[in-house]
PDB file of C-alpha atoms in Angstrom:
ATOM      1  CA  MET A   1     151.180 -97.837  -8.927  1.00  0.00           C
ATOM      2  CA  GLY A   2     148.914 -95.187 -10.401  1.00  0.00           C
ATOM      3  CA  ARG A   3     148.199 -91.730  -9.100  1.00  0.00           C
ATOM      4  CA  ASP A   4     145.750 -91.366  -6.200  1.00  0.00           C
ATOM      5  CA  TYR A   5     143.420 -88.518  -7.160  1.00  0.00           C
ATOM      6  CA  TYR A   6     141.555 -88.839  -3.864  1.00  0.00           C
ATOM      7  CA  ALA A   7     144.751 -88.309  -1.911  1.00  0.00           C
ATOM      8  CA  SER A   8     145.548 -85.299  -4.098  1.00  0.00           C
ATOM      9  CA  LEU A   9     142.284 -83.658  -2.946  1.00  0.00           C
ATOM     10  CA  GLU A  10     142.774 -84.916   0.628  1.00  0.00           C
ATOM     11  CA  ILE A  11     139.492 -86.857   0.628  1.00  0.00           C
ATOM     12  CA  ASN A  12     138.561 -90.530   0.883  1.00  0.00           C
ATOM     13  CA  ARG A  13     136.907 -92.705  -1.738  1.00  0.00           C
ATOM     14  CA  SER A  14     133.470 -92.361  -0.159  1.00  0.00           C
ATOM     15  CA  ALA A  15     133.501 -88.585  -0.746  1.00  0.00           C
ATOM     16  CA  THR A  16     130.355 -87.132  -2.288  1.00  0.00           C
ATOM     17  CA  ASP A  17     130.264 -84.720  -5.223  1.00  0.00           C
ATOM     18  CA  ALA A  18     129.827 -81.867  -2.735  1.00  0.00           C
ATOM     19  CA  ASP A  19     132.896 -83.084  -0.803  1.00  0.00           C
ATOM     20  CA  ILE A  20     134.938 -83.142  -4.025  1.00  0.00           C
ATOM     21  CA  LYS A  21     133.918 -79.585  -4.932  1.00  0.00           C
ATOM     22  CA  LYS A  22     134.587 -78.302  -1.404  1.00  0.00           C
ATOM     23  CA  ALA A  23     138.029 -79.906  -1.296  1.00  0.00           C
ATOM     24  CA  TYR A  24     139.055 -78.549  -4.698  1.00  0.00           C
ATOM     25  CA  ARG A  25     137.841 -75.042  -3.851  1.00  0.00           C
ATOM     26  CA  ARG A  26     139.811 -74.988  -0.584  1.00  0.00           C
ATOM     27  CA  LEU A  27     143.035 -76.412  -1.996  1.00  0.00           C
ATOM     28  CA  ALA A  28     142.952 -74.559  -5.339  1.00  0.00           C
ATOM     29  CA  LEU A  29     142.664 -71.237  -3.524  1.00  0.00           C
ATOM     30  CA  LYS A  30     145.453 -72.278  -1.161  1.00  0.00           C
ATOM     31  CA  PHE A  31     147.928 -73.357  -3.852  1.00  0.00           C
ATOM     32  CA  HIS A  32     147.025 -70.948  -6.673  1.00  0.00           C
ATOM     33  CA  PRO A  33     150.312 -69.452  -7.938  1.00  0.00           C
ATOM     34  CA  GLN A  34     148.975 -65.917  -7.399  1.00  0.00           C
ATOM     35  CA  SER A  35     148.400 -66.545  -3.701  1.00  0.00           C
ATOM     36  CA  ASN A  36     151.181 -69.033  -2.941  1.00  0.00           C
ATOM     37  CA  ARG A  37     154.753 -68.360  -4.057  1.00  0.00           C
ATOM     38  CA  ASN A  38     156.250 -71.282  -2.149  1.00  0.00           C
ATOM     39  CA  PRO A  39     158.263 -73.870  -4.120  1.00  0.00           C
ATOM     40  CA  GLY A  40     156.083 -76.659  -5.430  1.00  0.00           C
ATOM     41  CA  SER A  41     152.821 -74.733  -5.259  1.00  0.00           C
ATOM     42  CA  GLU A  42     152.465 -74.556  -9.052  1.00  0.00           C
ATOM     43  CA  GLU A  43     152.957 -78.328  -9.418  1.00  0.00           C
ATOM     44  CA  ARG A  44     150.455 -78.891  -6.628  1.00  0.00           C
ATOM     45  CA  PHE A  45     147.955 -76.579  -8.361  1.00  0.00           C
ATOM     46  CA  ILE A  46     148.264 -78.606 -11.594  1.00  0.00           C
ATOM     47  CA  GLU A  47     147.868 -81.863  -9.653  1.00  0.00           C
ATOM     48  CA  LEU A  48     144.677 -80.580  -8.001  1.00  0.00           C
ATOM     49  CA  ALA A  49     143.185 -79.478 -11.321  1.00  0.00           C
ATOM     50  CA  GLU A  50     143.663 -82.889 -12.953  1.00  0.00           C
ATOM     51  CA  ALA A  51     142.292 -84.697  -9.884  1.00  0.00           C
ATOM     52  CA  TYR A  52     139.177 -82.509  -9.892  1.00  0.00           C
ATOM     53  CA  ASP A  53     138.719 -82.877 -13.663  1.00  0.00           C
ATOM     54  CA  VAL A  54     138.551 -86.661 -13.229  1.00  0.00           C
ATOM     55  CA  LEU A  55     136.580 -87.019  -9.993  1.00  0.00           C
ATOM     56  CA  SER A  56     133.955 -84.381 -10.856  1.00  0.00           C
ATOM     57  CA  ASP A  57     132.983 -86.260 -14.035  1.00  0.00           C
ATOM     58  CA  LEU A  58     130.848 -89.358 -13.361  1.00  0.00           C
ATOM     59  CA  ARG A  59     132.130 -91.315 -16.372  1.00  0.00           C
ATOM     60  CA  LYS A  60     135.787 -90.577 -15.736  1.00  0.00           C
ATOM     61  CA  LYS A  61     135.365 -91.254 -12.012  1.00  0.00           C
ATOM     62  CA  ALA A  62     133.622 -94.585 -12.673  1.00  0.00           C
ATOM     63  CA  THR A  63     136.488 -95.704 -14.912  1.00  0.00           C
ATOM     64  CA  TYR A  64     139.140 -94.523 -12.469  1.00  0.00           C
ATOM     65  CA  ASP A  65     137.439 -96.192  -9.483  1.00  0.00           C
ATOM     66  CA  THR A  66     137.262 -99.506 -11.356  1.00  0.00           C
ATOM     67  CA  PHE A  67     140.446 -99.580 -13.448  1.00  0.00           C
ATOM     68  CA  GLY A  68     142.708 -96.989 -11.830  1.00  0.00           C
ATOM     69  CA  GLU A  69     144.837 -94.383 -13.617  1.00  0.00           C
ATOM     70  CA  GLU A  70     146.206 -96.951 -16.072  1.00  0.00           C
ATOM     71  CA  GLY A  71     142.721 -97.923 -17.261  1.00  0.00           C
ATOM     72  CA  LEU A  72     141.564 -94.320 -17.326  1.00  0.00           C
ATOM     73  CA  LYS A  73     144.427 -93.103 -19.499  1.00  0.00           C
ATOM     74  CA  GLY A  74     144.970 -96.295 -21.487  1.00  0.00           C
ATOM     75  CA  GLY A  75     141.320 -96.733 -22.457  1.00  0.00           C
ATOM     76  CA  ILE A  76     138.859 -99.531 -21.745  1.00  0.00           C
ATOM     77  CA  PRO A  77     137.804-101.935 -24.539  1.00  0.00           C
ATOM     78  CA  PRO A  78     134.081-101.552 -25.381  1.00  0.00           C
ATOM     79  CA  GLU A  79     133.367-105.172 -24.462  1.00  0.00           C
ATOM     80  CA  ILE A  80     134.665-104.539 -20.935  1.00  0.00           C
ATOM     81  CA  ALA A  81     133.348-101.000 -20.386  1.00  0.00           C
ATOM     82  CA  ALA A  82     130.011-100.833 -18.593  1.00  0.00           C
ATOM     83  CA  ASN A  83     127.813 -98.537 -16.556  1.00  0.00           C
ATOM     84  CA  GLY A  84     128.852 -95.491 -18.561  1.00  0.00           C
ATOM     85  CA  ALA A  85     132.565 -96.068 -17.944  1.00  0.00           C
ATOM     86  CA  TRP A  86     135.096 -94.151 -20.013  1.00  0.00           C
ATOM     87  CA  SER A  87     135.924 -96.270 -23.051  1.00  0.00           C
ATOM     88  CA  SER A  88     138.658 -94.174 -24.686  1.00  0.00           C
ATOM     89  CA  GLY A  89     141.940 -92.964 -23.262  1.00  0.00           C
ATOM     90  CA  TYR A  90     141.705 -89.877 -21.049  1.00  0.00           C
ATOM     91  CA  VAL A  91     144.160 -87.034 -21.563  1.00  0.00           C
ATOM     92  CA  TYR A  92     144.064 -84.014 -19.275  1.00  0.00           C
ATOM     93  CA  HIS A  93     144.067 -80.777 -21.275  1.00  0.00           C
ATOM     94  CA  GLY A  94     146.953 -79.501 -19.171  1.00  0.00           C
ATOM     95  CA  ASN A  95     145.519 -76.056 -18.397  1.00  0.00           C
ATOM     96  CA  PRO A  96     144.853 -75.799 -14.641  1.00  0.00           C
ATOM     97  CA  ASP A  97     143.733 -72.160 -15.013  1.00  0.00           C
ATOM     98  CA  LYS A  98     140.956 -73.326 -17.369  1.00  0.00           C
ATOM     99  CA  THR A  99     139.746 -75.813 -14.748  1.00  0.00           C
ATOM    100  CA  PHE A 100     139.953 -73.104 -12.095  1.00  0.00           C
ATOM    101  CA  ARG A 101     137.900 -70.613 -14.158  1.00  0.00           C
ATOM    102  CA  GLN A 102     135.282 -73.227 -15.074  1.00  0.00           C
ATOM    103  CA  PHE A 103     134.872 -74.163 -11.419  1.00  0.00           C
ATOM    104  CA  PHE A 104     134.305 -70.588 -10.303  1.00  0.00           C
ATOM    105  CA  GLY A 105     131.958 -69.881 -13.233  1.00  0.00           C
ATOM    106  CA  GLY A 106     134.071 -66.983 -14.449  1.00  0.00           C
ATOM    107  CA  ASP A 107     134.137 -65.400 -10.958  1.00  0.00           C
ATOM    108  CA  ASN A 108     137.897 -65.782 -10.613  1.00  0.00           C
ATOM    109  CA  PRO A 109     138.781 -64.663  -7.074  1.00  0.00           C
ATOM    110  CA  PHE A 110     142.158 -63.442  -8.375  1.00  0.00           C
ATOM    111  CA  ALA A 111     140.912 -61.615 -11.481  1.00  0.00           C
ATOM    112  CA  ASP A 112     141.228 -58.137  -9.992  1.00  0.00           C
ATOM    113  CA  PHE A 113     144.673 -58.461  -8.417  1.00  0.00           C
ATOM    114  CA  CYS A 114     146.444 -56.320 -10.999  1.00  0.00           C
ATOM    115  CA  THR A 115     147.332 -52.658 -10.986  1.00  0.00           C
ATOM    116  CA  GLN A 116     145.942 -50.318 -13.627  1.00  0.00           C
ATOM    117  CA  ASP A 117     149.255 -50.396 -15.493  1.00  0.00           C
ATOM    118  CA  GLY A 118     148.966 -54.186 -15.772  1.00  0.00           C
ATOM    119  CA  ASN A 119     151.663 -55.081 -13.225  1.00  0.00           C
ATOM    120  CA  GLU A 120     150.913 -57.990 -10.963  1.00  0.00           C
ATOM    121  CA  VAL A 121     150.220 -57.215  -7.317  1.00  0.00           C
ATOM    122  CA  ASP A 122     151.830 -59.296  -4.586  1.00  0.00           C
ATOM    123  CA  ILE A 123     148.941 -60.851  -2.631  1.00  0.00           C
ATOM    124  CA  ASN A 124     150.943 -63.450  -0.721  1.00  0.00           C
ATOM    125  CA  PHE A 125     149.495 -62.267   2.583  1.00  0.00           C
ATOM    126  CA  GLY A 126     151.275 -58.976   2.023  1.00  0.00           C
ATOM    127  CA  GLY A 127     148.523 -56.852   0.546  1.00  0.00           C
ATOM    128  CA  LEU A 128     148.935 -53.974  -1.861  1.00  0.00           C
ATOM    129  CA  ARG A 129     152.480 -52.898  -0.968  1.00  0.00           C
ATOM    130  CA  GLY A 130     151.545 -49.590   0.545  1.00  0.00           C
ATOM    131  CA  ARG A 131     148.960 -48.466  -2.006  1.00  0.00           C
ATOM    132  CA  GLY A 132     146.092 -48.689   0.517  1.00  0.00           C
ATOM    133  CA  VAL A 133     143.416 -48.231  -2.172  1.00  0.00           C
ATOM    134  CA  ARG A 134     140.431 -50.575  -1.827  1.00  0.00           C
ATOM    135  CA  LYS A 135     137.815 -51.061  -4.490  1.00  0.00           C
ATOM    136  CA  GLN A 136     134.689 -53.179  -4.423  1.00  0.00           C
ATOM    137  CA  ASP A 137     134.578 -56.365  -6.433  1.00  0.00           C
ATOM    138  CA  PRO A 138     131.971 -56.453  -9.251  1.00  0.00           C
ATOM    139  CA  PRO A 139     128.527 -57.675  -8.135  1.00  0.00           C
ATOM    140  CA  ILE A 140     127.785 -61.382  -8.394  1.00  0.00           C
ATOM    141  CA  GLU A 141     124.413 -62.024 -10.053  1.00  0.00           C
ATOM    142  CA  ARG A 142     122.500 -65.277  -9.724  1.00  0.00           C
ATOM    143  CA  ASP A 143     119.001 -66.297 -10.917  1.00  0.00           C
ATOM    144  CA  LEU A 144     116.308 -67.130  -8.355  1.00  0.00           C
ATOM    145  CA  HIS A 145     113.775 -69.454  -9.990  1.00  0.00           C
ATOM    146  CA  LEU A 146     110.317 -69.221  -8.392  1.00  0.00           C
ATOM    147  CA  ALA A 147     106.994 -70.908  -9.103  1.00  0.00           C
ATOM    148  CA  LEU A 148     104.006 -68.712  -9.916  1.00  0.00           C
ATOM    149  CA  GLU A 149     102.422 -69.837  -6.637  1.00  0.00           C
ATOM    150  CA  ASP A 150     105.473 -68.539  -4.732  1.00  0.00           C
ATOM    151  CA  LEU A 151     104.953 -65.136  -6.346  1.00  0.00           C
ATOM    152  CA  PHE A 152     101.204 -65.239  -5.676  1.00  0.00           C
ATOM    153  CA  TYR A 153     101.372 -66.041  -1.959  1.00  0.00           C
ATOM    154  CA  GLY A 154     104.884 -64.886  -1.109  1.00  0.00           C
ATOM    155  CA  CYS A 155     107.348 -67.222   0.582  1.00  0.00           C
ATOM    156  CA  THR A 156     110.726 -67.466   2.278  1.00  0.00           C
ATOM    157  CA  LYS A 157     113.738 -68.933   0.480  1.00  0.00           C
ATOM    158  CA  LYS A 158     116.983 -69.891   2.222  1.00  0.00           C
ATOM    159  CA  ILE A 159     120.079 -70.124   0.042  1.00  0.00           C
ATOM    160  CA  LYS A 160     123.436 -71.480   1.199  1.00  0.00           C
ATOM    161  CA  ILE A 161     126.530 -69.812  -0.203  1.00  0.00           C
ATOM    162  CA  SER A 162     130.207 -70.628   0.279  1.00  0.00           C
ATOM    163  CA  ARG A 163     132.582 -67.696   0.445  1.00  0.00           C
ATOM    164  CA  ARG A 164     136.061 -66.749   1.579  1.00  0.00           C
ATOM    165  CA  VAL A 165     136.156 -64.927   4.907  1.00  0.00           C
ATOM    166  CA  MET A 166     139.146 -63.358   6.591  1.00  0.00           C
ATOM    167  CA  ASN A 167     140.510 -65.075   9.663  1.00  0.00           C
ATOM    168  CA  GLU A 168     141.135 -63.209  12.907  1.00  0.00           C
ATOM    169  CA  ASP A 169     144.770 -62.562  11.973  1.00  0.00           C
ATOM    170  CA  GLY A 170     143.547 -60.270   9.187  1.00  0.00           C
ATOM    171  CA  HIS A 171     145.832 -61.882   6.585  1.00  0.00           C
ATOM    172  CA  THR A 172     144.750 -65.471   5.967  1.00  0.00           C
ATOM    173  CA  SER A 173     141.303 -66.603   4.855  1.00  0.00           C
ATOM    174  CA  SER A 174     139.136 -69.718   4.922  1.00  0.00           C
ATOM    175  CA  ILE A 175     135.993 -70.996   3.204  1.00  0.00           C
ATOM    176  CA  LYS A 176     132.793 -70.838   5.233  1.00  0.00           C
ATOM    177  CA  ASP A 177     129.139 -71.430   4.440  1.00  0.00           C
ATOM    178  CA  LYS A 178     126.424 -68.875   5.123  1.00  0.00           C
ATOM    179  CA  ILE A 179     122.629 -68.969   4.803  1.00  0.00           C
ATOM    180  CA  LEU A 180     121.018 -66.015   3.021  1.00  0.00           C
ATOM    181  CA  THR A 181     117.284 -65.547   3.643  1.00  0.00           C
ATOM    182  CA  ILE A 182     115.067 -64.035   0.941  1.00  0.00           C
ATOM    183  CA  THR A 183     111.528 -62.967   1.870  1.00  0.00           C
ATOM    184  CA  VAL A 184     109.571 -63.113  -1.382  1.00  0.00           C
ATOM    185  CA  LYS A 185     106.681 -60.643  -1.362  1.00  0.00           C
ATOM    186  CA  PRO A 186     103.347 -61.419  -3.095  1.00  0.00           C
ATOM    187  CA  GLY A 187     103.252 -59.929  -6.574  1.00  0.00           C
ATOM    188  CA  TRP A 188     106.968 -59.674  -7.267  1.00  0.00           C
ATOM    189  CA  ASN A 189     107.628 -59.505 -11.006  1.00  0.00           C
ATOM    190  CA  GLU A 190     110.118 -61.282 -13.209  1.00  0.00           C
ATOM    191  CA  GLY A 191     113.398 -59.397 -12.976  1.00  0.00           C
ATOM    192  CA  THR A 192     112.993 -58.210  -9.376  1.00  0.00           C
ATOM    193  CA  ARG A 193     116.488 -57.845  -7.883  1.00  0.00           C
ATOM    194  CA  ILE A 194     117.366 -58.705  -4.282  1.00  0.00           C
ATOM    195  CA  THR A 195     120.747 -57.383  -3.139  1.00  0.00           C
ATOM    196  CA  PHE A 196     122.864 -58.677  -0.245  1.00  0.00           C
ATOM    197  CA  GLN A 197     125.516 -56.046   0.254  1.00  0.00           C
ATOM    198  CA  LYS A 198     129.156 -57.099   0.658  1.00  0.00           C
ATOM    199  CA  GLU A 199     128.393 -60.822   1.012  1.00  0.00           C
ATOM    200  CA  GLY A 200     130.979 -61.898  -1.587  1.00  0.00           C
ATOM    201  CA  ASP A 201     134.479 -63.208  -0.894  1.00  0.00           C
ATOM    202  CA  GLN A 202     136.400 -61.168   1.654  1.00  0.00           C
ATOM    203  CA  ASP A 203     139.907 -59.925   0.937  1.00  0.00           C
ATOM    204  CA  PRO A 204     142.219 -57.605   2.865  1.00  0.00           C
ATOM    205  CA  ASN A 205     142.653 -55.329  -0.153  1.00  0.00           C
ATOM    206  CA  ASN A 206     139.194 -55.288  -1.768  1.00  0.00           C
ATOM    207  CA  ILE A 207     135.650 -54.594  -0.587  1.00  0.00           C
ATOM    208  CA  PRO A 208     133.520 -57.749  -0.900  1.00  0.00           C
ATOM    209  CA  ALA A 209     131.142 -57.880  -3.853  1.00  0.00           C
ATOM    210  CA  ASP A 210     127.395 -57.510  -3.490  1.00  0.00           C
ATOM    211  CA  ILE A 211     125.423 -60.678  -4.230  1.00  0.00           C
ATOM    212  CA  ILE A 212     122.318 -59.998  -6.324  1.00  0.00           C
ATOM    213  CA  PHE A 213     119.534 -62.528  -6.898  1.00  0.00           C
ATOM    214  CA  ILE A 214     117.263 -61.919  -9.905  1.00  0.00           C
ATOM    215  CA  VAL A 215     113.724 -63.347  -9.880  1.00  0.00           C
ATOM    216  CA  ARG A 216     113.006 -65.739 -12.762  1.00  0.00           C
ATOM    217  CA  GLN A 217     109.454 -67.101 -12.991  1.00  0.00           C
ATOM    218  CA  LYS A 218     109.061 -70.783 -13.790  1.00  0.00           C
ATOM    219  CA  PRO A 219     106.556 -71.749 -16.527  1.00  0.00           C
ATOM    220  CA  HIS A 220     103.079 -72.600 -15.189  1.00  0.00           C
ATOM    221  CA  PRO A 221     100.858 -75.365 -16.606  1.00  0.00           C
ATOM    222  CA  ARG A 222      97.657 -73.248 -16.636  1.00  0.00           C
ATOM    223  CA  PHE A 223      98.526 -69.566 -16.655  1.00  0.00           C
ATOM    224  CA  THR A 224     100.794 -67.110 -18.372  1.00  0.00           C
ATOM    225  CA  ARG A 225     101.495 -63.782 -16.713  1.00  0.00           C
ATOM    226  CA  GLN A 226     101.712 -60.212 -17.915  1.00  0.00           C
ATOM    227  CA  ASN A 227     102.520 -57.935 -14.964  1.00  0.00           C
ATOM    228  CA  ALA A 228      99.513 -58.377 -12.625  1.00  0.00           C
ATOM    229  CA  ASP A 229      97.240 -60.068 -15.193  1.00  0.00           C
ATOM    230  CA  LEU A 230      96.933 -63.829 -15.680  1.00  0.00           C
ATOM    231  CA  THR A 231      95.906 -65.402 -18.967  1.00  0.00           C
ATOM    232  CA  TYR A 232      94.142 -68.762 -19.229  1.00  0.00           C
ATOM    233  CA  THR A 233      93.384 -70.571 -22.510  1.00  0.00           C
ATOM    234  CA  ALA A 234      90.153 -72.591 -22.725  1.00  0.00           C
ATOM    235  CA  HIS A 235      89.560 -75.126 -25.509  1.00  0.00           C
ATOM    236  CA  ILE A 236      85.964 -75.143 -26.760  1.00  0.00           C
ATOM    237  CA  SER A 237      83.935 -76.699 -29.577  1.00  0.00           C
ATOM    238  CA  LEU A 238      82.362 -74.775 -32.459  1.00  0.00           C
ATOM    239  CA  GLU A 239      78.938 -75.495 -30.968  1.00  0.00           C
ATOM    240  CA  MET A 240      79.988 -73.913 -27.664  1.00  0.00           C
ATOM    241  CA  ALA A 241      81.468 -70.907 -29.448  1.00  0.00           C
ATOM    242  CA  LEU A 242      78.157 -70.241 -31.201  1.00  0.00           C
ATOM    243  CA  THR A 243      75.593 -71.193 -28.555  1.00  0.00           C
ATOM    244  CA  GLY A 244      77.153 -70.268 -25.197  1.00  0.00           C
ATOM    245  CA  PHE A 245      78.629 -72.270 -22.316  1.00  0.00           C
ATOM    246  CA  ALA A 246      80.343 -71.942 -18.942  1.00  0.00           C
ATOM    247  CA  VAL A 247      84.095 -72.379 -18.427  1.00  0.00           C
ATOM    248  CA  GLU A 248      85.660 -73.631 -15.189  1.00  0.00           C
ATOM    249  CA  VAL A 249      89.008 -72.207 -14.099  1.00  0.00           C
ATOM    250  CA  GLU A 250      90.943 -73.352 -11.033  1.00  0.00           C
ATOM    251  CA  THR A 251      92.659 -70.343  -9.464  1.00  0.00           C
ATOM    252  CA  LEU A 252      96.137 -70.275  -7.935  1.00  0.00           C
ATOM    253  CA  ASP A 253      94.599 -70.368  -4.456  1.00  0.00           C
ATOM    254  CA  GLY A 254      92.539 -73.475  -5.238  1.00  0.00           C
ATOM    255  CA  ARG A 255      89.104 -71.977  -5.893  1.00  0.00           C
ATOM    256  CA  LEU A 256      87.016 -73.166  -8.847  1.00  0.00           C
ATOM    257  CA  LEU A 257      85.509 -70.330 -10.867  1.00  0.00           C
ATOM    258  CA  ASN A 258      82.458 -71.067 -13.031  1.00  0.00           C
ATOM    259  CA  ILE A 259      82.301 -68.318 -15.616  1.00  0.00           C
ATOM    260  CA  PRO A 260      79.342 -68.091 -18.051  1.00  0.00           C
ATOM    261  CA  VAL A 261      80.033 -67.021 -21.629  1.00  0.00           C
ATOM    262  CA  ASN A 262      76.911 -65.922 -23.477  1.00  0.00           C
ATOM    263  CA  ASP A 263      78.601 -64.035 -26.309  1.00  0.00           C
ATOM    264  CA  ILE A 264      79.569 -65.555 -29.631  1.00  0.00           C
ATOM    265  CA  VAL A 265      83.238 -66.462 -29.330  1.00  0.00           C
ATOM    266  CA  HIS A 266      85.052 -65.139 -32.391  1.00  0.00           C
ATOM    267  CA  PRO A 267      88.840 -65.494 -32.965  1.00  0.00           C
ATOM    268  CA  GLU A 268      89.688 -62.201 -31.199  1.00  0.00           C
ATOM    269  CA  TYR A 269      87.241 -62.639 -28.320  1.00  0.00           C
ATOM    270  CA  SER A 270      88.436 -62.823 -24.717  1.00  0.00           C
ATOM    271  CA  LYS A 271      86.649 -62.784 -21.358  1.00  0.00           C
ATOM    272  CA  VAL A 272      87.996 -60.579 -18.565  1.00  0.00           C
ATOM    273  CA  VAL A 273      87.337 -61.530 -14.951  1.00  0.00           C
ATOM    274  CA  PRO A 274      88.331 -58.560 -12.747  1.00  0.00           C
ATOM    275  CA  GLY A 275      90.342 -59.084  -9.579  1.00  0.00           C
ATOM    276  CA  GLU A 276      91.355 -62.710 -10.208  1.00  0.00           C
ATOM    277  CA  GLY A 277      94.937 -62.072 -11.302  1.00  0.00           C
ATOM    278  CA  MET A 278      98.189 -61.569  -9.387  1.00  0.00           C
ATOM    279  CA  PRO A 279      98.446 -59.292  -6.342  1.00  0.00           C
ATOM    280  CA  LEU A 280     100.205 -55.966  -6.779  1.00  0.00           C
ATOM    281  CA  SER A 281     103.487 -55.964  -4.872  1.00  0.00           C
ATOM    282  CA  SER A 282     102.823 -52.413  -3.651  1.00  0.00           C
ATOM    283  CA  HIS A 283      99.202 -53.213  -2.636  1.00  0.00           C
ATOM    284  CA  PRO A 284      98.848 -56.991  -2.099  1.00  0.00           C
ATOM    285  CA  SER A 285      95.124 -56.702  -1.381  1.00  0.00           C
ATOM    286  CA  THR A 286      94.587 -55.407  -4.938  1.00  0.00           C
ATOM    287  CA  LYS A 287      94.812 -57.926  -7.767  1.00  0.00           C
ATOM    288  CA  GLY A 288      95.032 -57.775 -11.529  1.00  0.00           C
ATOM    289  CA  ASP A 289      92.597 -59.448 -13.898  1.00  0.00           C
ATOM    290  CA  LEU A 290      92.113 -62.967 -15.188  1.00  0.00           C
ATOM    291  CA  ILE A 291      91.930 -62.940 -18.991  1.00  0.00           C
ATOM    292  CA  ILE A 292      90.369 -66.010 -20.589  1.00  0.00           C
ATOM    293  CA  GLN A 293      91.294 -66.660 -24.203  1.00  0.00           C
ATOM    294  CA  PHE A 294      89.613 -69.326 -26.304  1.00  0.00           C
ATOM    295  CA  LYS A 295      90.795 -71.856 -28.822  1.00  0.00           C
ATOM    296  CA  THR A 296      87.901 -73.169 -30.910  1.00  0.00           C
ATOM    297  CA  LEU A 297      88.155 -76.761 -32.106  1.00  0.00           C
ATOM    298  CA  TYR A 298      86.482 -77.146 -35.495  1.00  0.00           C
ATOM    299  CA  PRO A 299      85.040 -80.483 -36.711  1.00  0.00           C
ATOM    300  CA  GLU A 300      87.216 -82.255 -39.231  1.00  0.00           C
ATOM    301  CA  LYS A 301      84.270 -83.512 -41.318  1.00  0.00           C
ATOM    302  CA  LEU A 302      80.544 -82.836 -41.818  1.00  0.00           C
ATOM    303  CA  THR A 303      78.000 -85.134 -43.439  1.00  0.00           C
ATOM    304  CA  PRO A 304      75.943 -83.614 -46.278  1.00  0.00           C
ATOM    305  CA  GLU A 305      72.881 -83.611 -44.008  1.00  0.00           C
ATOM    306  CA  LYS A 306      74.662 -81.738 -41.214  1.00  0.00           C
ATOM    307  CA  ARG A 307      76.211 -79.338 -43.712  1.00  0.00           C
ATOM    308  CA  GLN A 308      72.735 -78.533 -45.082  1.00  0.00           C
ATOM    309  CA  LEU A 309      71.237 -78.087 -41.609  1.00  0.00           C
ATOM    310  CA  LEU A 310      74.103 -75.771 -40.650  1.00  0.00           C
ATOM    311  CA  LYS A 311      73.557 -73.646 -43.753  1.00  0.00           C
ATOM    312  CA  GLN A 312      69.868 -73.366 -42.969  1.00  0.00           C
ATOM    313  CA  ALA A 313      70.541 -72.375 -39.363  1.00  0.00           C
ATOM    314  CA  LEU A 314      73.086 -69.729 -40.303  1.00  0.00           C
ATOM    315  CA  THR A 315      70.946 -68.169 -43.030  1.00  0.00           C
ATOM    316  CA  MET A 316      67.796 -67.830 -40.951  1.00  0.00           C
TER     317      MET A 316
END
């Protein structure tokens, strides 16, 4: 009988991807050799890593669910494999620390548990053996992707994080979820940093890390942004460029601007509409400008008659 990866993670076969991640996080932290020196913990840590490596991958999981460990590791013939199932033999890379680091995205909860001289520190619920020196973990930075409309109006974003918190005994810890609320102000720029102090994993020996969210603006279908100014590109014909026209621009707040252009539109020409850009974060009632750029579409061909008429018109 093959290995039961679900039992290894202490979940049932109906577990969702989120359930699989939550179970691995809890058990990997519990049985990591740097936090658990009990006999068998290292073997259990390796077992957890292989179970997570299989069940977190849709193709491997599909093969395992259908054919078991024997089919997963022995390989499935192409004529039998279906629905994206694994068709070649699976071999675990054998490095549970690699799986652990990949899961935590490089934020290894145990990375700092070494003294400056490189000697390992005993963290098996015993702390820093009398040293009593606490340092803060490095900040954890995450991107906060926002639409241009979110940055125009302002909005509220709620983000759920999972972190280790100390239990009441002051020695053991558990994983708990927490909701962080970010109030986005109108006019925030790309790169704005929002800091939640000491909201990282708790530890009896270290000060929790700050969690920092960095604003990243999503691309917009109509506008590009430069600080408080918005740029819109209008496509016009050669006739319009030479004779004048009006361009319609739908603003971020849903208004339709009808802007006359009476100048000749040359390649470096742009039209500035004051006060129709982004609000200033320091003074939301004040807005930047809307800059309209133009792309002139030239005719691909001209008949001899039209070419002659155009020459006459331009030489008058």
